């Protein structure tokens, strides 16, 4: 099934597989976003999945896209309300399925979709399969922070509402791999989200995860700062924050909601009186500079980690600017060979665990070292 | 032990019991905050607990405070690092203990402290005792929102990292009672925090709590909107958001951290160039208007709910403005007779449950109705 767009050939453009359907603004916004990104980057091609006739019309509107897009016909659309299990059983004809299969078949390096998150994750697990050694894949986001790199990595933000100590260790490995490739940090600092930084606080599972992650920090070249709090998500104590998908999802949406409320308050403050409207005009450059730093579209995209292949989940409400940002993120990850590096990291950690286990004669000791309860 | 400042006498000033020690800025900030609040409100008196000589010197600096403050000598101070269990066993001589005992002895209506949260909660449980029917007390905060009242109530933000379905029901009852008395809402709308609004999402315990809260909404005069998401904390879908103390604490600190980061970005945007600094001067009124709306000191204070007596926990880092806001919140709650109303509401709900249970002959049915597992 390997086509002429095989991603392994050096010098050739990278290929991204794009699910054009399922976002709130429809395929026109998706194609416009790809057109914007394609103008900035000449070394990228797209496989775009959806109803072919409709897509071809949209693509034809952007002259520079024509030669760089191949449309793939898929009549079915996964809606935001479809149950993931239903899509898994009946979704063979959907644009989402087709977009994932292009990565499965090595025709493209990364899939981008703004569709239903739950369905996308379940389909990705079925079509791409989990990496050996990963029990629960995770969704990672970049979170604006006080760190020099401008962002921290948080995961899981909602792939699975549960995570045990072993899962949280894998999240630490995957998150640091993402921080190395996505944020160019050599030795990322990892924090484990909890209600306080003292070691006696929090659930028993978190204390287990604390021991387990600490024990694997050195050999995996990251620094473990221990427990982190909600405020550290936007702070500079850590670069990667690890938590279960329940807590992570609520933190993500709480942060987005807070930023959006402050944005509204700001608009109201500057629209309050004729004088304040004049002031807003004069402050326009500063306000735009601020807007650019907190614009959630600028780093649009949760990345699915722990699968044989990378998937970027764009926000469902993304406009062309948001889609372009998601495509850029997908491109950057593909270019750095992130998927292969992550897989190697997980494989190495699994091997290290196994060989450590083999070296030891007393399994009880091994369990103690790993911080797991007998 | 009932003194001349007995709170039950009508027309007499309300008395607040103030722990002057344990905050990051020391007793000077606390006394300055009380002085500021006392200027705004003539009908309040204070019992202030701490090292008497030091407090008397501080109080003497504010002439209008003199006749309205009674200092109570307590040499011991609970530090932010003291373990709650240690304070419970050895803290009899501390200002925190003394401040709680004034409410226990009915000398004051509400306790205010900016000390160690964990120690304050444990001491409050021991000295004031839990209300009958309450298993886990909770800490509630007011969260800036899009609702007309400007704030939503969220609880628990960290009294206990665990909460079962029955606890979450009690949180709904206590939270709506707080919203009625603190935000003047007749029929508050309650949401249960989860990772999605669909009924099939989330942990099994949350589905149980969903059924239980829905079953008690009508008789307790609140509207249950079902599951809420992180974004609803600052939104207008609900007035009261209920969650366990682990999730609530992380959401609270995430929201605070996000607001603080945006504030920093805003200052940087307006300090960027000489021109933007001029613009900032012209926009000063608008910026101050914005600042006032997002200033966390304006509504400073978590309220401990579910005890025989109300405790307001001020932020540890609170300055005089923050302390004045916490004192004002304590005063408002005392004035509305909030403590008694909340106790009555919990007692009534407990009675209603019991009488419903007695009316039924089949206990299995009752369990089904309450959504609890057999």
PDB file of N, CA and C in Angstrom, chain B residues 32-87:
ATOM      1  N   UNK B  32      -4.609  45.926  60.058  1.00  0.00           N
ATOM      2  CA  UNK B  32      -4.876  46.991  59.071  1.00  0.00           C
ATOM      3  C   UNK B  32      -6.134  46.674  58.262  1.00  0.00           C
ATOM      4  N   UNK B  33      -6.318  45.406  57.914  1.00  0.00           N
ATOM      5  CA  UNK B  33      -7.522  45.003  57.176  1.00  0.00           C
ATOM      6  C   UNK B  33      -8.780  45.210  58.002  1.00  0.00           C
ATOM      7  N   UNK B  34      -8.720  44.850  59.286  1.00  0.00           N
ATOM      8  CA  UNK B  34      -9.881  45.050  60.167  1.00  0.00           C
ATOM      9  C   UNK B  34     -10.185  46.549  60.289  1.00  0.00           C
ATOM     10  N   UNK B  35      -9.113  47.354  60.395  1.00  0.00           N
ATOM     11  CA  UNK B  35      -9.304  48.799  60.505  1.00  0.00           C
ATOM     12  C   UNK B  35     -10.028  49.336  59.271  1.00  0.00           C
ATOM     13  N   UNK B  36      -9.615  48.842  58.080  1.00  0.00           N
ATOM     14  CA  UNK B  36     -10.259  49.291  56.839  1.00  0.00           C
ATOM     15  C   UNK B  36     -11.725  48.890  56.817  1.00  0.00           C
ATOM     16  N   UNK B  37     -12.001  47.657  57.207  1.00  0.00           N
ATOM     17  CA  UNK B  37     -13.393  47.202  57.189  1.00  0.00           C
ATOM     18  C   UNK B  37     -14.228  47.935  58.248  1.00  0.00           C
ATOM     19  N   UNK B  38     -13.625  48.183  59.402  1.00  0.00           N
ATOM     20  CA  UNK B  38     -14.356  48.851  60.486  1.00  0.00           C
ATOM     21  C   UNK B  38     -14.753  50.280  60.096  1.00  0.00           C
ATOM     22  N   UNK B  39     -13.951  50.892  59.229  1.00  0.00           N
ATOM     23  CA  UNK B  39     -14.316  52.234  58.749  1.00  0.00           C
ATOM     24  C   UNK B  39     -15.565  52.190  57.880  1.00  0.00           C
ATOM     25  N   UNK B  40     -15.683  51.135  57.079  1.00  0.00           N
ATOM     26  CA  UNK B  40     -16.835  51.002  56.182  1.00  0.00           C
ATOM     27  C   UNK B  40     -18.072  50.554  56.924  1.00  0.00           C
ATOM     28  N   UNK B  41     -17.881  49.867  58.040  1.00  0.00           N
ATOM     29  CA  UNK B  41     -19.013  49.253  58.724  1.00  0.00           C
ATOM     30  C   UNK B  41     -18.937  49.543  60.229  1.00  0.00           C
ATOM     31  N   UNK B  42     -19.930  50.295  60.730  1.00  0.00           N
ATOM     32  CA  UNK B  42     -19.875  50.747  62.134  1.00  0.00           C
ATOM     33  C   UNK B  42     -20.470  49.723  63.088  1.00  0.00           C
ATOM     34  N   UNK B  43     -21.148  48.718  62.542  1.00  0.00           N
ATOM     35  CA  UNK B  43     -21.912  47.812  63.413  1.00  0.00           C
ATOM     36  C   UNK B  43     -21.227  46.461  63.611  1.00  0.00           C
ATOM     37  N   UNK B  44     -19.904  46.489  63.755  1.00  0.00           N
ATOM     38  CA  UNK B  44     -19.164  45.236  63.898  1.00  0.00           C
ATOM     39  C   UNK B  44     -18.098  45.407  64.976  1.00  0.00           C
ATOM     40  N   UNK B  45     -17.880  44.351  65.750  1.00  0.00           N
ATOM     41  CA  UNK B  45     -16.802  44.323  66.742  1.00  0.00           C
ATOM     42  C   UNK B  45     -15.926  43.104  66.477  1.00  0.00           C
ATOM     43  N   UNK B  46     -14.711  43.113  67.018  1.00  0.00           N
ATOM     44  CA  UNK B  46     -13.776  42.022  66.756  1.00  0.00           C
ATOM     45  C   UNK B  46     -13.174  41.472  68.046  1.00  0.00           C
ATOM     46  N   UNK B  47     -13.102  40.148  68.116  1.00  0.00           N
ATOM     47  CA  UNK B  47     -12.244  39.479  69.105  1.00  0.00           C
ATOM     48  C   UNK B  47     -11.001  39.055  68.345  1.00  0.00           C
ATOM     49  N   UNK B  48      -9.845  39.603  68.715  1.00  0.00           N
ATOM     50  CA  UNK B  48      -8.631  39.325  67.941  1.00  0.00           C
ATOM     51  C   UNK B  48      -7.668  38.489  68.784  1.00  0.00           C
ATOM     52  N   UNK B  49      -7.245  37.353  68.219  1.00  0.00           N
ATOM     53  CA  UNK B  49      -6.464  36.368  68.976  1.00  0.00           C
ATOM     54  C   UNK B  49      -5.008  36.334  68.524  1.00  0.00           C
ATOM     55  N   UNK B  50      -4.090  36.363  69.516  1.00  0.00           N
ATOM     56  CA  UNK B  50      -2.652  36.320  69.236  1.00  0.00           C
ATOM     57  C   UNK B  50      -1.892  36.815  70.456  1.00  0.00           C
ATOM     58  N   UNK B  51      -0.576  37.056  70.291  1.00  0.00           N
ATOM     59  CA  UNK B  51       0.215  37.573  71.435  1.00  0.00           C
ATOM     60  C   UNK B  51      -0.305  38.968  71.809  1.00  0.00           C
ATOM     61  N   UNK B  52      -0.851  39.101  73.026  1.00  0.00           N
ATOM     62  CA  UNK B  52      -1.648  40.277  73.385  1.00  0.00           C
ATOM     63  C   UNK B  52      -0.859  41.585  73.294  1.00  0.00           C
ATOM     64  N   UNK B  53       0.377  41.579  73.810  1.00  0.00           N
ATOM     65  CA  UNK B  53       1.146  42.828  73.823  1.00  0.00           C
ATOM     66  C   UNK B  53       1.341  43.344  72.395  1.00  0.00           C
ATOM     67  N   UNK B  54       1.727  42.414  71.487  1.00  0.00           N
ATOM     68  CA  UNK B  54       1.954  42.788  70.089  1.00  0.00           C
ATOM     69  C   UNK B  54       0.666  43.309  69.440  1.00  0.00           C
ATOM     70  N   UNK B  55      -0.421  42.608  69.687  1.00  0.00           N
ATOM     71  CA  UNK B  55      -1.697  43.007  69.085  1.00  0.00           C
ATOM     72  C   UNK B  55      -2.155  44.371  69.608  1.00  0.00           C
ATOM     73  N   UNK B  56      -2.012  44.584  70.923  1.00  0.00           N
ATOM     74  CA  UNK B  56      -2.461  45.855  71.499  1.00  0.00           C
ATOM     75  C   UNK B  56      -1.714  47.029  70.876  1.00  0.00           C
ATOM     76  N   UNK B  57      -0.403  46.844  70.643  1.00  0.00           N
ATOM     77  CA  UNK B  57       0.379  47.901  69.994  1.00  0.00           C
ATOM     78  C   UNK B  57      -0.147  48.179  68.588  1.00  0.00           C
ATOM     79  N   UNK B  58      -0.438  47.098  67.852  1.00  0.00           N
ATOM     80  CA  UNK B  58      -0.932  47.272  66.480  1.00  0.00           C
ATOM     81  C   UNK B  58      -2.303  47.948  66.460  1.00  0.00           C
ATOM     82  N   UNK B  59      -3.169  47.520  67.380  1.00  0.00           N
ATOM     83  CA  UNK B  59      -4.529  48.080  67.410  1.00  0.00           C
ATOM     84  C   UNK B  59      -4.479  49.557  67.786  1.00  0.00           C
ATOM     85  N   UNK B  60      -3.558  49.915  68.679  1.00  0.00           N
ATOM     86  CA  UNK B  60      -3.471  51.303  69.146  1.00  0.00           C
ATOM     87  C   UNK B  60      -3.156  52.274  68.004  1.00  0.00           C
ATOM     88  N   UNK B  61      -2.574  51.745  66.923  1.00  0.00           N
ATOM     89  CA  UNK B  61      -2.237  52.607  65.783  1.00  0.00           C
ATOM     90  C   UNK B  61      -3.469  53.078  65.015  1.00  0.00           C
ATOM     91  N   UNK B  62      -4.590  52.383  65.199  1.00  0.00           N
ATOM     92  CA  UNK B  62      -5.818  52.754  64.488  1.00  0.00           C
ATOM     93  C   UNK B  62      -6.828  53.241  65.522  1.00  0.00           C
ATOM     94  N   UNK B  63      -6.935  54.558  65.686  1.00  0.00           N
ATOM     95  CA  UNK B  63      -7.714  55.100  66.794  1.00  0.00           C
ATOM     96  C   UNK B  63      -9.164  54.597  66.806  1.00  0.00           C
ATOM     97  N   UNK B  64      -9.772  54.535  65.620  1.00  0.00           N
ATOM     98  CA  UNK B  64     -11.192  54.136  65.576  1.00  0.00           C
ATOM     99  C   UNK B  64     -11.403  52.666  65.921  1.00  0.00           C
ATOM    100  N   UNK B  65     -10.345  51.878  65.961  1.00  0.00           N
ATOM    101  CA  UNK B  65     -10.494  50.450  66.276  1.00  0.00           C
ATOM    102  C   UNK B  65     -10.605  50.199  67.780  1.00  0.00           C
ATOM    103  N   UNK B  66      -9.899  51.034  68.551  1.00  0.00           N
ATOM    104  CA  UNK B  66      -9.706  50.790  69.973  1.00  0.00           C
ATOM    105  C   UNK B  66     -10.926  50.248  70.696  1.00  0.00           C
ATOM    106  N   UNK B  67     -12.044  50.947  70.605  1.00  0.00           N
ATOM    107  CA  UNK B  67     -13.218  50.559  71.379  1.00  0.00           C
ATOM    108  C   UNK B  67     -13.935  49.352  70.791  1.00  0.00           C
ATOM    109  N   UNK B  68     -13.531  48.948  69.624  1.00  0.00           N
ATOM    110  CA  UNK B  68     -14.278  47.880  68.960  1.00  0.00           C
ATOM    111  C   UNK B  68     -13.498  46.570  68.891  1.00  0.00           C
ATOM    112  N   UNK B  69     -12.317  46.557  69.446  1.00  0.00           N
ATOM    113  CA  UNK B  69     -11.496  45.345  69.433  1.00  0.00           C
ATOM    114  C   UNK B  69     -11.251  44.871  70.860  1.00  0.00           C
ATOM    115  N   UNK B  70     -11.406  43.588  71.081  1.00  0.00           N
ATOM    116  CA  UNK B  70     -10.949  42.987  72.328  1.00  0.00           C
ATOM    117  C   UNK B  70      -9.870  41.979  71.936  1.00  0.00           C
ATOM    118  N   UNK B  71      -8.665  42.142  72.496  1.00  0.00           N
ATOM    119  CA  UNK B  71      -7.607  41.183  72.155  1.00  0.00           C
ATOM    120  C   UNK B  71      -7.621  40.046  73.170  1.00  0.00           C
ATOM    121  N   UNK B  72      -7.310  38.846  72.664  1.00  0.00           N
ATOM    122  CA  UNK B  72      -7.266  37.649  73.515  1.00  0.00           C
ATOM    123  C   UNK B  72      -5.879  37.054  73.397  1.00  0.00           C
ATOM    124  N   UNK B  73      -5.232  36.898  74.507  1.00  0.00           N
ATOM    125  CA  UNK B  73      -3.849  36.437  74.475  1.00  0.00           C
ATOM    126  C   UNK B  73      -3.741  34.957  74.080  1.00  0.00           C
ATOM    127  N   UNK B  74      -2.933  34.697  73.068  1.00  0.00           N
ATOM    128  CA  UNK B  74      -2.594  33.320  72.680  1.00  0.00           C
ATOM    129  C   UNK B  74      -1.177  33.359  72.135  1.00  0.00           C
ATOM    130  N   UNK B  75      -0.264  32.682  72.831  1.00  0.00           N
ATOM    131  CA  UNK B  75       1.155  32.783  72.471  1.00  0.00           C
ATOM    132  C   UNK B  75       1.506  31.945  71.244  1.00  0.00           C
ATOM    133  N   UNK B  76       0.841  30.794  71.092  1.00  0.00           N
ATOM    134  CA  UNK B  76       1.225  29.857  70.035  1.00  0.00           C
ATOM    135  C   UNK B  76       0.741  30.295  68.661  1.00  0.00           C
ATOM    136  N   UNK B  77       1.535  29.950  67.644  1.00  0.00           N
ATOM    137  CA  UNK B  77       1.163  30.260  66.264  1.00  0.00           C
ATOM    138  C   UNK B  77       1.222  28.975  65.443  1.00  0.00           C
ATOM    139  N   UNK B  78       0.160  28.712  64.670  1.00  0.00           N
ATOM    140  CA  UNK B  78       0.184  27.577  63.741  1.00  0.00           C
ATOM    141  C   UNK B  78       0.880  28.039  62.472  1.00  0.00           C
ATOM    142  N   UNK B  79       1.979  27.363  62.104  1.00  0.00           N
ATOM    143  CA  UNK B  79       2.683  27.781  60.889  1.00  0.00           C
ATOM    144  C   UNK B  79       2.119  27.027  59.692  1.00  0.00           C
ATOM    145  N   UNK B  80       2.482  27.486  58.472  1.00  0.00           N
ATOM    146  CA  UNK B  80       1.982  26.864  57.245  1.00  0.00           C
ATOM    147  C   UNK B  80       2.509  25.440  57.102  1.00  0.00           C
ATOM    148  N   UNK B  81       3.601  25.120  57.814  1.00  0.00           N
ATOM    149  CA  UNK B  81       4.218  23.802  57.657  1.00  0.00           C
ATOM    150  C   UNK B  81       3.801  22.820  58.745  1.00  0.00           C
ATOM    151  N   UNK B  82       3.077  23.289  59.769  1.00  0.00           N
ATOM    152  CA  UNK B  82       2.659  22.371  60.826  1.00  0.00           C
ATOM    153  C   UNK B  82       1.692  21.334  60.289  1.00  0.00           C
ATOM    154  N   UNK B  83       1.884  20.090  60.701  1.00  0.00           N
ATOM    155  CA  UNK B  83       0.944  19.042  60.308  1.00  0.00           C
ATOM    156  C   UNK B  83      -0.350  19.222  61.098  1.00  0.00           C
ATOM    157  N   UNK B  84      -1.499  19.119  60.409  1.00  0.00           N
ATOM    158  CA  UNK B  84      -2.787  19.294  61.097  1.00  0.00           C
ATOM    159  C   UNK B  84      -2.922  18.434  62.358  1.00  0.00           C
ATOM    160  N   UNK B  85      -2.498  17.155  62.276  1.00  0.00           N
ATOM    161  CA  UNK B  85      -2.669  16.276  63.432  1.00  0.00           C
ATOM    162  C   UNK B  85      -1.833  16.755  64.619  1.00  0.00           C
ATOM    163  N   UNK B  86      -0.670  17.336  64.343  1.00  0.00           N
ATOM    164  CA  UNK B  86       0.180  17.878  65.396  1.00  0.00           C
ATOM    165  C   UNK B  86      -0.521  19.066  66.069  1.00  0.00           C
ATOM    166  N   UNK B  87      -1.121  19.923  65.258  1.00  0.00           N
ATOM    167  CA  UNK B  87      -1.827  21.099  65.794  1.00  0.00           C
ATOM    168  C   UNK B  87      -3.018  20.654  66.652  1.00  0.00           C
TER     169      UNK B  87
END
